[in-house]
Tab-separated table of C-alpha atoms in Angstrom:
chain	number	residue	atom	x	y	z
A	1	GLN	CA	5.060	14.366	29.929
A	2	TRP	CA	3.029	15.252	26.810
A	3	TYR	CA	3.586	18.206	24.504
A	4	GLN	CA	1.280	19.658	21.891
A	5	ARG	CA	1.713	21.672	18.746
A	6	ARG	CA	-1.004	22.673	16.360
A	7	VAL	CA	-0.491	22.039	12.676
A	8	ARG	CA	-2.265	22.240	9.419
A	9	GLY	CA	-2.729	18.915	7.683
A	10	VAL	CA	-2.585	18.506	3.927
A	11	ILE	CA	-4.820	15.752	2.579
A	12	ILE	CA	-3.648	14.072	-0.611
A	13	GLY	CA	-6.251	13.489	-3.327
A	14	GLU	CA	-4.204	11.929	-6.121
A	15	LYS	CA	-1.181	9.634	-6.176
A	16	ALA	CA	2.030	11.666	-6.120
A	17	SER	CA	5.393	10.215	-7.007
A	18	GLN	CA	8.155	12.318	-8.540
A	19	ILE	CA	5.689	15.193	-9.172
A	20	PRO	CA	7.487	18.558	-9.627
A	21	LYS	CA	6.832	21.474	-7.308
A	22	ASP	CA	4.910	23.442	-9.927
A	23	LYS	CA	2.366	20.603	-10.343
A	24	ILE	CA	2.228	19.072	-6.852
A	25	MET	CA	-0.706	21.196	-5.628
A	26	ASP	CA	-2.896	19.409	-8.221
A	27	CYS	CA	-2.538	16.333	-5.988
A	28	VAL	CA	-3.989	18.066	-2.917
A	29	ALA	CA	-7.637	17.281	-2.106
A	30	GLY	CA	-7.868	19.513	0.916
A	31	TYR	CA	-6.700	20.424	4.369
A	32	THR	CA	-7.520	19.888	8.012
A	33	ILE	CA	-6.384	21.034	11.413
A	34	ALA	CA	-4.552	18.675	13.726
A	35	VAL	CA	-2.806	18.507	17.063
A	36	ASP	CA	0.553	16.739	16.918
A	37	ILE	CA	1.235	15.293	20.397
A	38	THR	CA	4.575	13.974	21.567
A	39	CYS	CA	5.386	12.060	24.776
A	40	ARG	CA	8.672	13.685	25.768
A	41	ASP	CA	9.558	10.968	28.297
A	42	ILE	CA	9.448	8.267	25.601
A	43	GLN	CA	11.175	10.591	23.107
A	44	GLU	CA	14.074	11.210	25.515
A	45	GLN	CA	14.422	7.486	26.215
A	46	CYS	CA	14.475	6.769	22.482
A	47	LYS	CA	17.181	9.441	22.001
A	48	LYS	CA	19.308	7.885	24.732
A	49	GLU	CA	18.962	4.455	23.144
A	50	GLY	CA	19.595	5.794	19.623
A	51	ILE	CA	16.306	4.435	18.303
A	52	PRO	CA	13.578	6.159	16.253
A	53	TRP	CA	11.123	8.353	18.128
A	54	THR	CA	8.107	6.704	16.520
A	55	MET	CA	6.597	5.511	19.789
A	56	ALA	CA	6.696	9.017	21.217
A	57	LYS	CA	4.287	10.196	18.575
A	58	CYS	CA	2.126	7.153	17.859
A	59	LEU	CA	0.264	6.396	21.065
A	60	ASP	CA	-3.511	6.148	20.888
A	61	THR	CA	-5.215	9.590	20.563
A	62	PHE	CA	-1.913	11.364	19.838
A	63	CYS	CA	-2.944	13.016	16.574
A	64	PRO	CA	-6.547	14.235	16.681
A	65	VAL	CA	-7.648	15.861	13.433
A	66	GLY	CA	-10.491	18.141	12.491
A	67	ASN	CA	-12.880	18.190	9.547
A	68	PHE	CA	-11.969	17.995	5.862
A	69	ILE	CA	-11.590	21.415	4.179
A	70	PRO	CA	-11.713	21.329	0.347
A	71	SER	CA	-8.570	22.768	-1.227
A	72	ASN	CA	-10.445	25.696	-2.793
A	73	LYS	CA	-11.689	26.943	0.598
A	74	ILE	CA	-8.368	28.234	1.953
A	75	ASP	CA	-5.207	29.828	0.636
A	76	PRO	CA	-2.368	27.443	1.540
A	77	PHE	CA	0.092	30.343	1.343
A	78	ASN	CA	-1.845	32.575	3.749
A	79	THR	CA	-3.764	30.621	6.376
A	80	GLU	CA	-4.163	31.810	9.950
A	81	ILE	CA	-4.083	28.955	12.478
A	82	MET	CA	-4.418	29.098	16.235
A	83	LEU	CA	-4.422	26.816	19.285
A	84	LYS	CA	-5.869	27.550	22.731
A	85	LEU	CA	-5.077	25.409	25.737
A	86	ASN	CA	-7.705	25.701	28.442
A	87	ASN	CA	-8.946	28.887	26.718
A	88	ASN	CA	-5.491	30.533	26.676
A	89	ILE	CA	-3.895	31.237	23.292
A	90	LYS	CA	-0.693	29.187	23.067
A	91	GLN	CA	-0.066	29.266	19.310
A	92	HIS	CA	-1.173	31.759	16.714
A	93	GLY	CA	0.505	32.018	13.345
A	94	ASN	CA	0.116	32.160	9.598
A	95	SER	CA	1.265	29.757	6.904
A	96	LYS	CA	2.939	32.675	5.089
A	97	ASP	CA	5.543	32.683	7.881
A	98	MET	CA	6.458	29.013	7.552
A	99	ILE	CA	10.029	28.105	6.647
A	100	PHE	CA	8.789	25.659	3.965
A	101	ASN	CA	5.527	26.166	2.082
A	102	VAL	CA	3.154	23.314	1.139
A	103	PRO	CA	4.450	22.821	-2.440
A	104	SER	CA	8.060	22.677	-1.202
A	105	LEU	CA	7.205	20.117	1.497
A	106	LEU	CA	5.135	17.922	-0.801
A	107	GLU	CA	7.685	18.086	-3.621
A	108	TYR	CA	10.436	16.978	-1.245
A	109	ILE	CA	8.337	14.150	0.291
A	110	ASN	CA	7.050	12.792	-3.031
A	111	ARG	CA	10.592	12.675	-4.367
A	112	HIS	CA	11.315	9.978	-1.775
A	113	ILE	CA	7.925	8.570	-0.713
A	114	THR	CA	4.857	7.953	-2.864
A	115	LEU	CA	1.883	9.849	-1.513
A	116	LEU	CA	-1.525	8.176	-1.949
A	117	PRO	CA	-5.095	9.484	-1.853
A	118	GLY	CA	-6.114	9.945	1.747
A	119	ASP	CA	-2.572	10.418	3.079
A	120	LEU	CA	-2.286	13.171	5.665
A	121	VAL	CA	0.889	15.277	5.707
A	122	LEU	CA	1.341	17.478	8.763
A	123	THR	CA	3.067	20.788	8.199
A	124	GLY	CA	5.078	22.887	10.656
A	125	THR	CA	4.098	24.845	13.725
A	126	PRO	CA	4.846	28.308	15.159
A	127	GLU	CA	6.242	29.091	18.596
A	128	GLY	CA	4.191	27.992	21.555
A	129	VAL	CA	4.694	24.262	21.883
A	130	GLY	CA	3.678	23.400	25.404
A	131	SER	CA	2.923	20.664	27.885
A	132	LEU	CA	-0.402	18.896	28.390
A	133	THR	CA	-2.027	17.172	31.341
A	134	ARG	CA	-5.080	14.981	31.690
A	135	GLY	CA	-8.259	17.052	31.631
A	136	ASP	CA	-6.838	19.821	29.443
A	137	GLU	CA	-9.013	21.175	26.658
A	138	ILE	CA	-7.335	21.914	23.327
A	139	TYR	CA	-9.103	24.214	20.861
A	140	VAL	CA	-7.572	24.506	17.412
A	141	ALA	CA	-8.920	26.593	14.537
A	142	ILE	CA	-8.532	28.199	11.160
A	143	PRO	CA	-10.681	31.198	12.016
A	144	ASP	CA	-13.886	31.558	9.991
A	145	VAL	CA	-13.175	28.180	8.292
A	146	THR	CA	-13.068	25.371	10.847
A	147	GLU	CA	-12.505	24.618	14.498
A	148	ALA	CA	-12.246	21.611	16.771
A	149	THR	CA	-12.001	20.942	20.482
A	150	PHE	CA	-10.184	17.941	21.913
A	151	HIS	CA	-9.941	16.757	25.524
A	152	VAL	CA	-6.802	15.202	26.943
A	153	ARG	CA	-7.590	11.844	28.552
């Protein structure tokens, strides 16, 4: 059983280690759209066994991403993002409603993990996580900026 959630991806442009929140956005090269897919069956088995859920998220094709968007092309604090599944809107939200904004997420991560150019950090998702089946079509977009369509195989 597969589940999807649309997310915005932050693409790192400069090495970031111990960079404070007020300077961390200087390390961002751009953004992308992505679909974070989880295999719930594997995830539940991992939970039962008390092991990391890594395999539930790392199967081939489980994180399709869209095109690179330069950092000056969108406002990371006010970005509309949507996902349609088989032409039905399943997720529609705005980054201004996220619990943690991009600087907060990156500041926390780079306090513990060095971020390198090209690293992709996926941010949160709004309500609407749902199941997928083979043959489904996933459309994800930042309206008027970028869009991508992915097919579930």
